[in-house]
mmCIF file with all atom_site columns, C-alpha atoms in Angstrom:
data_model
loop_
_atom_site.group_PDB
_atom_site.id
_atom_site.type_symbol
_atom_site.label_atom_id
_atom_site.label_alt_id
_atom_site.label_comp_id
_atom_site.label_asym_id
_atom_site.label_entity_id
_atom_site.label_seq_id
_atom_site.pdbx_PDB_ins_code
_atom_site.Cartn_x
_atom_site.Cartn_y
_atom_site.Cartn_z
_atom_site.occupancy
_atom_site.B_iso_or_equiv
_atom_site.pdbx_formal_charge
_atom_site.auth_seq_id
_atom_site.auth_comp_id
_atom_site.auth_asym_id
_atom_site.auth_atom_id
_atom_site.pdbx_PDB_model_num
ATOM 1  C CA . MET T 1 1  ? 0.000   0.000  0.000   1.00 54.00 ? 1  MET T CA 1
ATOM 2  C CA . THR T 1 2  ? 1.330   3.438  -0.939  1.00 64.00 ? 2  THR T CA 1
ATOM 3  C CA . ASP T 1 3  ? 0.799   6.466  1.267   1.00 77.00 ? 3  ASP T CA 1
ATOM 4  C CA . PHE T 1 4  ? -0.725  9.475  -0.490  1.00 72.00 ? 4  PHE T CA 1
ATOM 5  C CA . GLN T 1 5  ? 1.648   12.413 -0.722  1.00 79.00 ? 5  GLN T CA 1
ATOM 6  C CA . PRO T 1 6  ? 0.082   15.749 -1.715  1.00 79.00 ? 6  PRO T CA 1
ATOM 7  C CA . THR T 1 7  ? 1.636   17.289 -4.800  1.00 84.00 ? 7  THR T CA 1
ATOM 8  C CA . GLY T 1 8  ? -0.393  20.486 -4.994  1.00 91.00 ? 8  GLY T CA 1
ATOM 9  C CA . GLU T 1 9  ? 0.480   24.066 -4.274  1.00 95.00 ? 9  GLU T CA 1
ATOM 10 C CA . VAL T 1 10 ? 0.920   25.366 -0.723  1.00 96.00 ? 10 VAL T CA 1
ATOM 11 C CA . VAL T 1 11 ? -1.659  28.086 -0.051  1.00 97.00 ? 11 VAL T CA 1
ATOM 12 C CA . ILE T 1 12 ? -2.388  30.376 2.883   1.00 97.00 ? 12 ILE T CA 1
ATOM 13 C CA . PHE T 1 13 ? -5.846  30.468 4.479   1.00 96.00 ? 13 PHE T CA 1
ATOM 14 C CA . VAL T 1 14 ? -6.482  33.885 6.012   1.00 96.00 ? 14 VAL T CA 1
ATOM 15 C CA . ARG T 1 15 ? -9.026  34.116 8.802   1.00 94.00 ? 15 ARG T CA 1
ATOM 16 C CA . GLU T 1 16 ? -9.983  36.850 11.245  1.00 93.00 ? 16 GLU T CA 1
ATOM 17 C CA . GLU T 1 17 ? -7.917  35.262 14.009  1.00 94.00 ? 17 GLU T CA 1
ATOM 18 C CA . GLY T 1 18 ? -4.822  34.566 11.900  1.00 96.00 ? 18 GLY T CA 1
ATOM 19 C CA . PHE T 1 19 ? -3.641  32.430 9.028   1.00 97.00 ? 19 PHE T CA 1
ATOM 20 C CA . TYR T 1 20 ? -2.361  28.929 8.285   1.00 96.00 ? 20 TYR T CA 1
ATOM 21 C CA . PRO T 1 21 ? -0.771  27.146 5.330   1.00 97.00 ? 21 PRO T CA 1
ATOM 22 C CA . ILE T 1 22 ? -2.014  23.939 3.742   1.00 95.00 ? 22 ILE T CA 1
ATOM 23 C CA . GLN T 1 23 ? -0.708  21.889 0.856   1.00 95.00 ? 23 GLN T CA 1
ATOM 24 C CA . LEU T 1 24 ? -3.401  21.053 -1.652  1.00 95.00 ? 24 LEU T CA 1
ATOM 25 C CA . SER T 1 25 ? -3.682  17.529 -3.035  1.00 93.00 ? 25 SER T CA 1
ATOM 26 C CA . GLY T 1 26 ? -2.880  18.507 -6.610  1.00 93.00 ? 26 GLY T CA 1
ATOM 27 C CA . LEU T 1 27 ? -5.705  16.338 -7.920  1.00 93.00 ? 27 LEU T CA 1
ATOM 28 C CA . LYS T 1 28 ? -7.677  19.381 -9.108  1.00 94.00 ? 28 LYS T CA 1
ATOM 29 C CA . PRO T 1 29 ? -6.765  22.869 -10.327 1.00 94.00 ? 29 PRO T CA 1
ATOM 30 C CA . THR T 1 30 ? -5.602  25.089 -7.444  1.00 94.00 ? 30 THR T CA 1
ATOM 31 C CA . ALA T 1 31 ? -8.523  27.546 -7.634  1.00 93.00 ? 31 ALA T CA 1
ATOM 32 C CA . GLU T 1 32 ? -11.105 24.742 -7.673  1.00 94.00 ? 32 GLU T CA 1
ATOM 33 C CA . GLU T 1 33 ? -9.547  22.835 -4.772  1.00 95.00 ? 33 GLU T CA 1
ATOM 34 C CA . ALA T 1 34 ? -9.084  26.031 -2.742  1.00 95.00 ? 34 ALA T CA 1
ATOM 35 C CA . ALA T 1 35 ? -12.758 26.955 -3.226  1.00 94.00 ? 35 ALA T CA 1
ATOM 36 C CA . GLU T 1 36 ? -13.809 23.495 -2.012  1.00 95.00 ? 36 GLU T CA 1
ATOM 37 C CA . HIS T 1 37 ? -11.645 23.844 1.109   1.00 94.00 ? 37 HIS T CA 1
ATOM 38 C CA . ALA T 1 38 ? -13.047 27.339 1.763   1.00 94.00 ? 38 ALA T CA 1
ATOM 39 C CA . ALA T 1 39 ? -16.599 25.974 1.574   1.00 93.00 ? 39 ALA T CA 1
ATOM 40 C CA . CYS T 1 40 ? -15.668 23.458 4.295   1.00 93.00 ? 40 CYS T CA 1
ATOM 41 C CA . ASN T 1 41 ? -14.047 26.156 6.464   1.00 91.00 ? 41 ASN T CA 1
ATOM 42 C CA . PRO T 1 42 ? -16.579 28.922 7.177   1.00 90.00 ? 42 PRO T CA 1
ATOM 43 C CA . GLY T 1 43 ? -14.845 32.082 8.319   1.00 92.00 ? 43 GLY T CA 1
ATOM 44 C CA . THR T 1 44 ? -12.122 31.926 5.692   1.00 94.00 ? 44 THR T CA 1
ATOM 45 C CA . LEU T 1 45 ? -11.643 35.506 4.480   1.00 95.00 ? 45 LEU T CA 1
ATOM 46 C CA . ARG T 1 46 ? -9.356  34.715 1.554   1.00 96.00 ? 46 ARG T CA 1
ATOM 47 C CA . ILE T 1 47 ? -6.849  32.206 0.245   1.00 96.00 ? 47 ILE T CA 1
ATOM 48 C CA . GLU T 1 48 ? -3.516  33.354 -1.162  1.00 97.00 ? 48 GLU T CA 1
ATOM 49 C CA . ASP T 1 49 ? -0.702  31.605 -2.965  1.00 96.00 ? 49 ASP T CA 1
ATOM 50 C CA . MET T 1 50 ? 2.791   31.809 -1.505  1.00 95.00 ? 50 MET T CA 1
ATOM 51 C CA . SER T 1 51 ? 3.523   35.031 -3.434  1.00 96.00 ? 51 SER T CA 1
ATOM 52 C CA . GLY T 1 52 ? 0.491   36.796 -1.934  1.00 95.00 ? 52 GLY T CA 1
ATOM 53 C CA . LYS T 1 53 ? -1.801  36.543 -4.972  1.00 95.00 ? 53 LYS T CA 1
ATOM 54 C CA . VAL T 1 54 ? -5.419  36.065 -3.869  1.00 95.00 ? 54 VAL T CA 1
ATOM 55 C CA . ILE T 1 55 ? -6.837  32.904 -5.422  1.00 94.00 ? 55 ILE T CA 1
ATOM 56 C CA . TRP T 1 56 ? -10.110 32.815 -3.457  1.00 94.00 ? 56 TRP T CA 1
ATOM 57 C CA . PRO T 1 57 ? -12.549 34.456 -3.464  1.00 91.00 ? 57 PRO T CA 1
ATOM 58 C CA . GLU T 1 58 ? -12.240 34.447 -7.221  1.00 61.00 ? 58 GLU T CA 1
ATOM 59 C CA . GLY T 1 59 ? -11.781 37.891 -8.720  1.00 49.00 ? 59 GLY T CA 1
ATOM 60 C CA . THR T 1 60 ? -10.561 39.533 -5.497  1.00 49.00 ? 60 THR T CA 1
ATOM 61 C CA . LYS T 1 61 ? -8.130  42.385 -6.144  1.00 47.00 ? 61 LYS T CA 1
ATOM 62 C CA . GLN T 1 62 ? -5.410  43.413 -3.733  1.00 42.00 ? 62 GLN T CA 1
#
């Protein structure tokens, strides 16, 4: 049996109380997977890539 190792991008979840990084699975496009994670984590204000580009909510400008 092989352990699953995520291969996706590391993104930053920004919340009112702080932020935390997660590594996406890489099984879906980054924006799609990030949106799914945000839907499961109410209170997420935005998700950024490691360079600070906002990838969720879609269309957000900095």
